[in-house]
Amino acid sequence: MDIPITEARNPITTTIDVASPDDIVKKLHECDREIFNGWNQYKGLFHPETISTIRQISVVAVDILKKPDGVIVLSGCGTSGRIAFLIARNFNEVLRNSGREECFRYLIAGRDKALFTSQEAPEDDPQCGIEMLKEATTGRNRVLFIGITCGLSAPFVAGQLCHCMENINIYTPVLLGFNPCNLARNIKIEKWDKTFLQVVRLLENEVAENKAYILNPVVGPEQITGSSRMKSGTATKILLETIFVSCIKATENIPSNIEAHLKSYQDLCEVVYKETSSISKLVQLAGDSLKAGGSISYIGWDSLGVMGMIDASECPPTYGASLSDIRGFVDSGYKLLNNQEGDLSPMGKYYRISIEEFQSDVLPSLKESDLVILLMKDESCAVADILSNSTCKKACICFNSEEKIQQDRLDCIVSVDLYSLTTEPLGDQHYKSWAQLYKELSTKWILNAVTTGAHILKGKVYQNIMVDLKVSNNKLFFRAVGIIQNFSNLSKDVCQEYLLKSIYMTDDLSEDLKSLQVKDYIVKATSMEKVVPTALVAAILKCKIDDARKLLSQHHVIRTAISDILNNRPM
């Protein structure tokens, strides 16, 4: 079976684990260009079929906005769900500022807790997805549903798409992802009777009758294999914004140009990466913090603070980071967020997200090894006074305002010059809202580089594969098996056994353990550390699990741990 493109290795980054911070950022840039330039023979962002599908979905959205019982639902798991939340939040604000009724709803597997911390189990539950969709659309007779699953794999979304097709007179379902349809996951979904590929085939029948849409341009493999928070997350944001900016303009009889809008994001990518030197300096600061056992805190205003929270929430499942390693805080806390379930701070310290709570909970304990990054909407947002007595490292990301920032109080400034960007969507009454979309995407690119680079410097990546991931859901279990197989050249079954040996910390698997369901392995593995690196080292070196663990404790970088043994083995 072909490897899905979203799970394939990108040849650009095969040596990123031993690259300098500057080279890390340059490699990330080269990969991000693939979002716009296309990949191999597949249809990309600018393909006529992609443009046509965007236009058709936008027309449906216009129709929904005109109906009093209409609603637009964006749904996804993990990063996809967080992007759904961000887009729904932003475009509801545009409608509200125009004196119109809010029309957007978001669904995320695990509900609002998943905006901040990983809630993996619901991602594997199609029935959970169905029930949440029913709940969100009760009393609505016209629904545009966009299910986001970058790899065409999430059971949560699969269930929702099936519900839409079973009620096609009410729902117009859209599948948004970045694999060709034939590479949708074809593994049986637990507690269900279909694979995702079977759902896609059913959806294609509805597409043929213009009752549904599949929007799946290929943007190429991720910089870090399987880390769909990066290119796929970026492309998700770009596509949804393009659809809904066009939609809002159409409702106000303002002409829009979809190709020009997409081109503006391509130009923005180059504007952001003009700051490679300062971004790489920030990567180095972040890497130094994590290697020294320190933390990274984002403090942000407006939706830029939301981008910081999203980036922070992605690090534990992606890199096996602790919840305290990277955290995001926003001005006005949950009032700014305007999330469905409101204030979640009573649920624990990792849900305390206001700047005031940063000052009371985090600031007093900050040390020189810690890093605070300000995400600034303008120069008036500096909290340098708050940080002035702290020995922590301080940095900021800002726009068009570097000369107004007190540079002597900061260790690093990344300033993006949006004035150099000539953009199509900025010519109407929503200028500030559209400009904010560019600031958000700029911030996403920079923060993705910071946390990716920092974890690379910390040794969390082997070649260009994130190997210290949490085995916390069905998707990540099979991704872990694939990682081991990729580097060991062993059979899939043997690689799965190595993974189970690491999960159960034994070299002798009983038949009872081998016969358990994947969900049982996930329950055991979710809270464990270094499950995949241990299994990988054991599989490559054909050594015992305990020996693999000891080896990893002695070496900072996984590649170094493996090569050290291989180079010293007798021929």
XYZ file of C-alpha atoms in Angstrom:
571
model
C 0.000 0.000 0.000
C 1.288 3.486 -0.847
C 2.238 5.727 2.064
C -0.162 8.680 2.413
C 1.576 11.880 1.365
C 0.815 13.498 4.719
C 2.752 10.637 6.383
C 5.630 10.478 3.870
C 9.138 11.766 4.489
C 10.162 15.048 2.910
C 13.611 14.734 1.260
C 14.305 18.409 1.968
C 14.580 17.787 5.719
C 16.292 14.403 6.087
C 19.238 16.020 7.889
C 17.255 18.585 9.883
C 18.035 16.816 13.182
C 21.723 17.772 12.871
C 21.192 21.204 11.238
C 22.012 24.606 12.727
C 19.102 26.865 13.755
C 19.605 28.950 10.603
C 19.550 25.870 8.380
C 16.513 24.507 10.239
C 14.537 27.659 9.399
C 15.723 27.612 5.774
C 14.589 24.000 5.385
C 11.203 24.839 6.920
C 10.870 27.703 4.436
C 11.705 25.494 1.475
C 9.028 23.023 2.551
C 6.433 25.752 3.125
C 6.955 26.905 -0.443
C 5.617 23.510 -1.556
C 2.201 24.536 -0.195
C 1.949 26.966 -3.092
C 4.260 25.503 -5.737
C 2.575 22.111 -5.808
C 4.064 18.692 -5.237
C 4.940 16.155 -7.914
C 2.109 15.441 -10.344
C -0.741 16.068 -7.908
C -3.205 18.942 -8.026
C -2.134 21.772 -5.739
C -3.548 24.970 -4.293
C -3.629 26.802 -7.628
C -4.958 23.896 -9.709
C -8.134 24.861 -11.626
C -10.053 22.045 -9.900
C -9.034 23.380 -6.467
C -10.027 26.940 -7.422
C -13.357 25.700 -8.776
C -14.126 23.717 -5.608
C -13.278 26.706 -3.394
C -15.626 28.853 -5.470
C -18.461 26.308 -5.289
C -18.166 25.898 -1.513
C -18.140 29.691 -1.135
C -21.387 29.900 -3.118
C -23.000 27.372 -0.764
C -21.747 29.408 2.212
C -23.331 32.564 0.772
C -26.643 30.734 0.512
C -26.327 29.557 4.134
C -25.684 33.111 5.388
C -28.901 34.286 3.749
C -31.065 31.732 5.563
C -32.297 32.343 9.133
C -32.038 28.624 9.938
C -28.643 28.126 8.270
C -25.368 27.287 10.022
C -21.787 26.610 8.948
C -20.073 23.906 11.017
C -16.295 23.387 10.974
C -15.060 20.215 12.623
C -11.785 18.432 13.261
C -9.443 16.752 15.726
C -6.331 18.235 17.319
C -4.829 20.996 15.177
C -7.688 20.719 12.663
C -10.231 21.306 15.420
C -8.258 24.247 16.781
C -8.089 25.838 13.340
C -11.850 25.235 13.046
C -12.310 27.100 16.339
C -10.101 29.984 15.191
C -11.872 30.381 11.834
C -15.354 30.186 13.393
C -14.330 32.727 16.037
C -12.857 35.148 13.498
C -15.685 35.072 10.992
C -18.373 35.285 13.667
C -16.618 38.473 14.750
C -16.736 39.802 11.178
C -20.482 39.070 11.040
C -21.042 40.575 14.479
C -19.183 43.763 13.565
C -21.435 44.067 10.514
C -24.542 43.809 12.685
C -25.365 40.328 11.396
C -26.161 37.116 13.221
C -23.284 34.774 14.005
C -23.474 31.745 11.734
C -20.300 29.722 12.372
C -19.906 26.800 14.779
C -16.840 24.721 15.544
C -16.572 21.150 16.761
C -13.391 19.637 18.161
C -12.939 16.062 19.367
C -12.724 16.268 23.147
C -14.667 19.557 23.212
C -13.091 22.778 24.529
C -10.540 21.003 26.723
C -8.906 19.937 23.461
C -8.196 23.574 22.620
C -5.511 23.519 25.307
C -4.545 19.927 26.029
C -4.588 16.802 23.908
C -7.828 14.796 24.189
C -6.995 11.906 21.921
C -9.569 9.208 22.639
C -12.601 11.031 21.109
C -10.720 11.296 17.807
C -11.191 7.553 17.351
C -14.924 7.616 18.075
C -17.192 8.186 15.047
C -20.331 8.014 17.190
C -19.015 10.811 19.390
C -18.569 12.930 16.269
C -22.108 12.202 15.129
C -23.648 13.127 18.480
C -21.712 16.407 18.647
C -22.817 17.307 15.108
C -26.456 16.583 15.935
C -26.151 18.734 19.037
C -24.663 21.646 17.072
C -27.298 21.578 14.338
C -30.510 20.954 16.290
C -33.320 22.990 14.751
C -31.281 23.923 11.688
C -32.603 23.003 8.277
C -29.640 24.118 6.174
C -26.098 23.152 7.175
C -22.729 23.492 5.454
C -20.473 20.979 7.192
C -16.709 21.053 6.630
C -14.912 18.064 8.125
C -11.167 18.664 8.385
C -8.845 15.665 8.528
C -5.476 16.354 6.959
C -4.652 12.706 6.298
C -8.240 11.639 5.439
C -8.115 9.419 8.501
C -9.997 10.760 11.557
C -12.871 8.460 12.682
C -14.486 11.420 14.517
C -14.912 13.205 11.165
C -15.791 10.017 9.281
C -18.865 9.538 11.463
C -19.962 13.115 10.868
C -19.597 12.819 7.098
C -21.742 9.675 7.130
C -24.414 11.450 9.182
C -24.416 14.275 6.639
C -24.839 11.847 3.746
C -27.702 10.105 5.528
C -29.412 13.508 5.859
C -28.301 15.057 2.580
C -31.473 17.156 2.332
C -30.208 19.193 5.308
C -26.412 18.937 5.105
C -23.921 19.836 2.401
C -20.833 17.863 3.487
C -17.296 18.956 2.603
C -14.198 16.855 3.225
C -11.054 18.965 3.611
C -7.670 17.208 3.639
C -4.355 16.838 1.840
C -4.122 13.303 0.494
C -5.547 11.964 -2.774
C -8.792 10.084 -2.147
C -7.237 6.702 -2.899
C -4.780 7.217 -0.019
C -7.486 7.718 2.617
C -6.935 5.388 5.567
C -8.284 1.920 4.826
C -7.974 0.425 8.315
C -11.171 -0.695 10.031
C -12.384 1.838 12.560
C -13.001 0.269 15.974
C -16.644 0.173 17.109
C -17.771 0.935 13.550
C -18.471 -0.837 10.273
C -16.459 1.290 7.819
C -12.965 2.457 6.988
C -12.298 6.094 6.131
C -11.651 5.085 2.519
C -15.131 3.567 2.330
C -16.591 6.837 3.624
C -14.670 8.730 0.936
C -16.044 6.426 -1.771
C -19.588 7.084 -0.554
C -18.875 10.812 -0.489
C -17.570 10.710 -4.069
C -21.010 9.508 -5.164
C -22.563 12.624 -3.616
C -19.875 14.817 -5.202
C -20.845 13.427 -8.604
C -24.388 14.699 -7.987
C -23.179 18.116 -6.716
C -24.457 17.388 -3.226
C -21.035 17.308 -1.547
C -17.468 18.480 -2.085
C -13.970 17.124 -1.561
C -11.262 19.766 -1.228
C -7.941 17.934 -1.114
C -5.053 19.710 -2.808
C -1.707 18.050 -2.164
C 0.814 20.314 -0.427
C 3.594 17.741 -0.065
C 5.011 15.866 2.926
C 5.411 17.701 6.198
C 8.753 19.125 7.312
C 8.707 16.747 10.265
C 7.050 13.544 9.137
C 3.448 13.260 10.243
C 3.388 16.643 11.983
C 0.222 17.829 10.267
C 0.117 20.855 12.560
C 2.580 22.489 10.169
C 1.992 22.545 6.396
C -1.428 20.903 6.580
C -2.536 23.205 9.401
C -1.319 26.207 7.438
C -3.062 25.064 4.253
C -6.276 24.444 6.226
C -6.234 28.021 7.492
C -5.483 29.404 4.035
C -8.271 27.441 2.316
C -10.964 28.173 4.898
C -10.119 31.870 4.963
C -10.167 32.012 1.167
C -13.613 30.389 1.104
C -15.121 32.668 3.728
C -13.494 35.950 2.713
C -14.934 35.324 -0.749
C -18.272 34.453 0.865
C -18.438 37.597 3.023
C -17.517 39.769 0.056
C -20.206 38.154 -2.092
C -22.888 38.903 0.500
C -21.833 42.558 0.333
C -21.591 42.648 -3.484
C -17.829 43.129 -3.369
C -15.911 41.301 -6.120
C -13.214 38.857 -5.043
C -10.437 37.046 -6.829
C -9.689 33.611 -5.370
C -6.399 33.172 -7.234
C -5.200 36.592 -6.093
C -6.191 35.819 -2.527
C -4.188 32.585 -2.553
C -1.273 34.427 -4.159
C -1.301 36.930 -1.297
C -0.589 34.078 1.142
C 2.238 32.899 -1.082
C 3.719 36.408 -0.975
C 3.245 36.491 2.797
C 5.316 33.318 3.143
C 8.269 35.096 1.522
C 7.781 38.207 3.652
C 7.853 36.150 6.851
C 10.927 34.134 5.919
C 12.833 37.315 5.041
C 13.300 37.342 8.813
C 15.133 33.995 8.822
C 18.066 35.448 10.757
C 15.950 36.728 13.657
C 13.683 33.650 13.596
C 16.715 31.359 13.852
C 17.990 33.405 16.798
C 14.645 32.832 18.493
C 14.863 29.108 17.674
C 18.262 28.994 19.390
C 16.898 30.751 22.492
C 13.956 28.332 22.640
C 16.202 25.304 22.144
C 18.560 26.495 24.883
C 15.600 26.848 27.229
C 14.219 23.361 26.614
C 17.658 21.711 26.778
C 18.280 23.412 30.135
C 14.971 22.165 31.500
C 13.353 25.571 31.138
C 9.987 26.600 29.751
C 8.617 28.744 26.930
C 5.663 31.069 27.602
C 3.716 32.922 24.928
C 1.922 36.099 25.969
C -0.398 37.386 23.278
C -3.074 39.889 22.399
C -6.108 39.436 20.182
C -6.072 36.357 17.983
C -2.256 36.330 18.005
C -2.526 35.087 21.579
C -4.810 32.329 20.303
C -2.110 31.326 17.808
C 0.323 31.008 20.709
C -2.088 28.814 22.637
C -2.631 26.591 19.599
C 1.103 26.152 19.053
C 1.661 25.323 22.737
C -1.171 22.778 22.811
C 0.346 20.867 19.873
C 3.722 20.185 21.492
C 2.800 17.444 24.022
C 1.237 15.034 21.478
C 3.748 15.915 18.760
C 6.986 15.856 20.716
C 6.098 14.183 23.989
C 6.612 17.554 25.709
C 5.239 18.093 29.194
C 2.269 20.429 29.606
C 4.490 22.930 31.429
C 7.209 23.054 28.741
C 5.314 25.454 26.469
C 2.217 27.407 27.488
C 0.152 30.179 25.971
C -1.513 33.113 27.741
C -3.891 35.697 26.284
C -5.055 39.150 27.200
C -8.505 38.976 28.870
C -8.392 35.165 29.021
C -11.614 33.387 28.116
C -13.396 36.661 27.368
C -11.060 37.072 24.400
C -11.357 33.416 23.421
C -15.171 33.439 23.296
C -15.180 29.625 23.266
C -18.388 27.608 23.570
C -17.868 26.258 27.082
C -16.576 29.487 28.583
C -14.102 29.643 31.470
C -12.335 26.318 31.982
C -9.802 27.612 34.509
C -11.386 25.684 37.432
C -10.341 22.464 35.639
C -6.673 22.955 36.503
C -3.622 25.150 36.096
C -3.124 24.335 32.421
C -6.501 25.914 31.702
C -5.529 29.176 33.422
C -4.718 31.283 30.399
C -5.000 35.005 31.197
C -1.997 37.322 31.448
C -2.990 37.985 35.057
C -2.757 34.251 35.762
C 0.639 34.171 34.064
C 1.764 36.887 36.472
C 0.490 35.011 39.527
C 1.207 31.403 38.529
C 4.301 31.457 36.310
C 6.225 34.719 36.513
C 7.445 34.382 40.130
C 9.214 31.093 39.365
C 10.830 32.060 36.031
C 14.595 31.567 35.820
C 17.337 32.452 33.371
C 16.680 29.181 31.541
C 13.070 30.196 30.766
C 11.905 32.159 27.719
C 8.916 34.503 27.378
C 7.786 35.479 23.872
C 5.421 38.439 23.423
C 2.982 38.191 20.500
C 2.186 41.827 19.898
C -0.653 43.366 17.912
C 1.148 46.738 18.162
C 3.847 48.467 20.164
C 1.422 49.413 22.942
C 1.199 45.798 24.108
C 4.658 45.426 25.637
C 4.688 43.907 29.102
C 8.374 44.540 29.536
C 7.551 46.289 32.801
C 5.992 43.086 34.104
C 9.089 41.121 33.092
C 11.663 43.732 34.054
C 12.568 42.110 37.369
C 12.720 38.590 35.944
C 15.981 36.948 34.895
C 14.213 35.022 32.107
C 15.026 35.511 28.430
C 12.605 37.860 26.668
C 11.636 38.104 22.989
C 8.809 39.467 20.864
C 7.099 38.961 17.525
C 5.658 42.165 16.138
C 4.509 43.816 12.914
C 5.829 47.010 11.340
C 6.937 48.371 14.710
C 10.452 47.224 15.530
C 11.723 50.773 15.857
C 9.162 51.478 18.596
C 10.073 48.483 20.740
C 12.535 48.919 23.579
C 15.208 46.711 22.072
C 17.562 46.895 25.023
C 15.003 45.062 27.157
C 14.590 42.130 24.773
C 16.940 39.322 23.752
C 15.351 38.867 20.327
C 12.864 40.715 18.106
C 11.174 39.237 15.035
C 9.455 42.046 13.139
C 7.411 41.206 10.032
C 6.962 44.028 7.519
C 3.394 43.588 6.290
C 3.597 46.964 4.533
C 5.642 45.218 1.850
C 2.739 42.878 1.133
C 0.438 43.870 -1.739
C -2.740 41.920 -1.063
C -6.043 41.476 -2.841
C -8.403 41.036 0.139
C -7.594 44.320 1.912
C -9.762 46.626 -0.129
C -13.049 46.782 1.772
C -14.704 47.702 5.076
C -13.257 44.626 6.788
C -9.675 45.781 6.256
C -8.644 45.272 9.888
C -10.177 41.792 10.040
C -8.474 40.665 6.843
C -5.129 42.188 7.918
C -5.393 40.238 11.176
C -5.584 36.994 9.188
C -2.143 37.730 7.769
C -0.742 38.489 11.206
C -2.132 35.186 12.477
C -0.572 33.153 9.689
C 2.743 34.975 10.072
C 2.685 34.172 13.779
C 1.847 30.539 13.055
C 4.791 30.139 10.700
C 7.187 31.705 13.198
C 5.943 29.786 16.243
C 5.915 26.489 14.352
C 9.555 27.171 13.485
C 10.378 28.038 17.099
C 8.877 24.931 18.696
C 9.914 22.602 15.883
C 13.464 23.933 15.955
C 13.631 23.877 19.748
C 12.547 20.240 19.929
C 14.996 19.313 17.181
C 17.778 20.938 19.196
C 16.559 19.039 22.249
C 16.902 15.743 20.365
C 13.234 14.865 19.883
C 13.597 14.192 16.142
C 15.397 11.367 14.333
C 16.384 12.478 10.826
C 13.095 14.234 9.941
C 10.699 12.073 11.912
C 9.198 13.039 15.246
C 9.847 9.844 17.109
C 9.034 10.898 20.664
C 5.316 11.177 20.016
C 2.675 10.094 22.490
C 0.979 6.834 21.484
C -2.363 8.232 22.545
C -4.826 7.349 19.800
C -5.380 4.942 16.924
C -3.728 7.208 14.346
C -0.589 7.690 16.445
C -0.337 3.973 17.283
C -0.118 3.031 13.607
C 2.116 6.028 12.881
C 4.507 4.709 15.556
C 4.549 1.258 13.937
C 5.277 2.904 10.588
C 8.176 4.913 12.050
C 9.793 1.769 13.454
C 9.281 -0.085 10.179
C 10.691 2.784 8.152
C 14.058 2.729 9.909
C 14.415 -0.934 10.843
C 13.360 -2.600 7.565
C 11.508 -5.183 9.630
C 7.997 -6.461 8.902
C 4.993 -4.544 10.163
C 4.113 -7.335 12.609
C 7.613 -7.430 14.089
C 7.649 -3.642 14.414
C 4.317 -3.711 16.214
C 5.788 -6.269 18.605
C 8.720 -3.961 19.361
C 6.244 -1.171 20.079
C 4.283 -3.445 22.426
C 7.497 -4.527 24.132
C 8.263 -0.873 24.806
C 4.739 -0.165 26.040
C 4.772 -3.125 28.441
C 8.528 -2.845 29.188
C 9.216 -6.492 28.516
C 11.103 -8.557 25.951
C 8.698 -11.476 26.323
C 5.201 -10.684 25.098
C 2.557 -13.120 26.237
C -0.130 -14.311 23.839
C -2.676 -12.511 26.012
C -0.911 -9.179 25.452
C -0.628 -9.780 21.720
C -4.346 -10.505 21.458
C -5.533 -7.232 23.062
C -7.183 -4.520 20.968
C -5.355 -1.384 19.884
C -7.474 0.697 22.254
C -6.067 -1.326 25.163
C -2.503 -0.590 24.078
C -3.383 3.111 23.812
C -4.745 3.234 27.362
C -1.484 1.773 28.642
C 0.820 3.901 26.457
C -0.786 7.347 26.686
C 0.918 8.406 29.927
C 4.283 6.766 29.183
C 7.505 8.534 28.197
C 9.819 7.658 25.262
C 7.742 4.690 24.095
C 8.534 5.119 20.402
C 12.237 6.081 20.726
C 12.797 3.020 22.916
C 11.072 0.705 20.458
C 12.932 2.306 17.539
C 16.373 1.903 19.104
C 15.591 -1.682 20.149
C 14.390 -2.555 16.626
C 17.369 -0.981 14.835
C 19.980 -2.396 17.194
C 18.137 -5.679 17.831
C 18.716 -5.133 21.539
C 16.650 -5.580 24.683
C 14.124 -2.930 25.733
C 15.977 -2.150 28.950
C 19.243 -1.687 27.029
C 17.500 0.682 24.616
C 16.180 2.769 27.517
C 19.631 2.996 29.096
C 21.174 4.039 25.782
C 18.630 6.845 25.320
C 19.349 8.116 28.826
C 23.024 8.469 27.891
C 22.616 10.315 24.571
C 20.889 13.597 23.861
C 20.236 13.048 20.138
C 18.678 9.762 18.990
C 20.757 9.619 15.803
C 23.875 9.910 17.957
C 22.703 7.132 20.266
C 22.177 4.716 17.373
C 25.273 5.660 15.363
C 27.481 5.440 18.450
C 26.571 1.777 18.923
C 26.634 0.876 15.226
C 30.014 2.524 14.713
C 31.522 0.647 17.642
C 30.115 -2.778 16.858
C 32.618 -5.326 15.556
C 32.183 -6.115 11.861
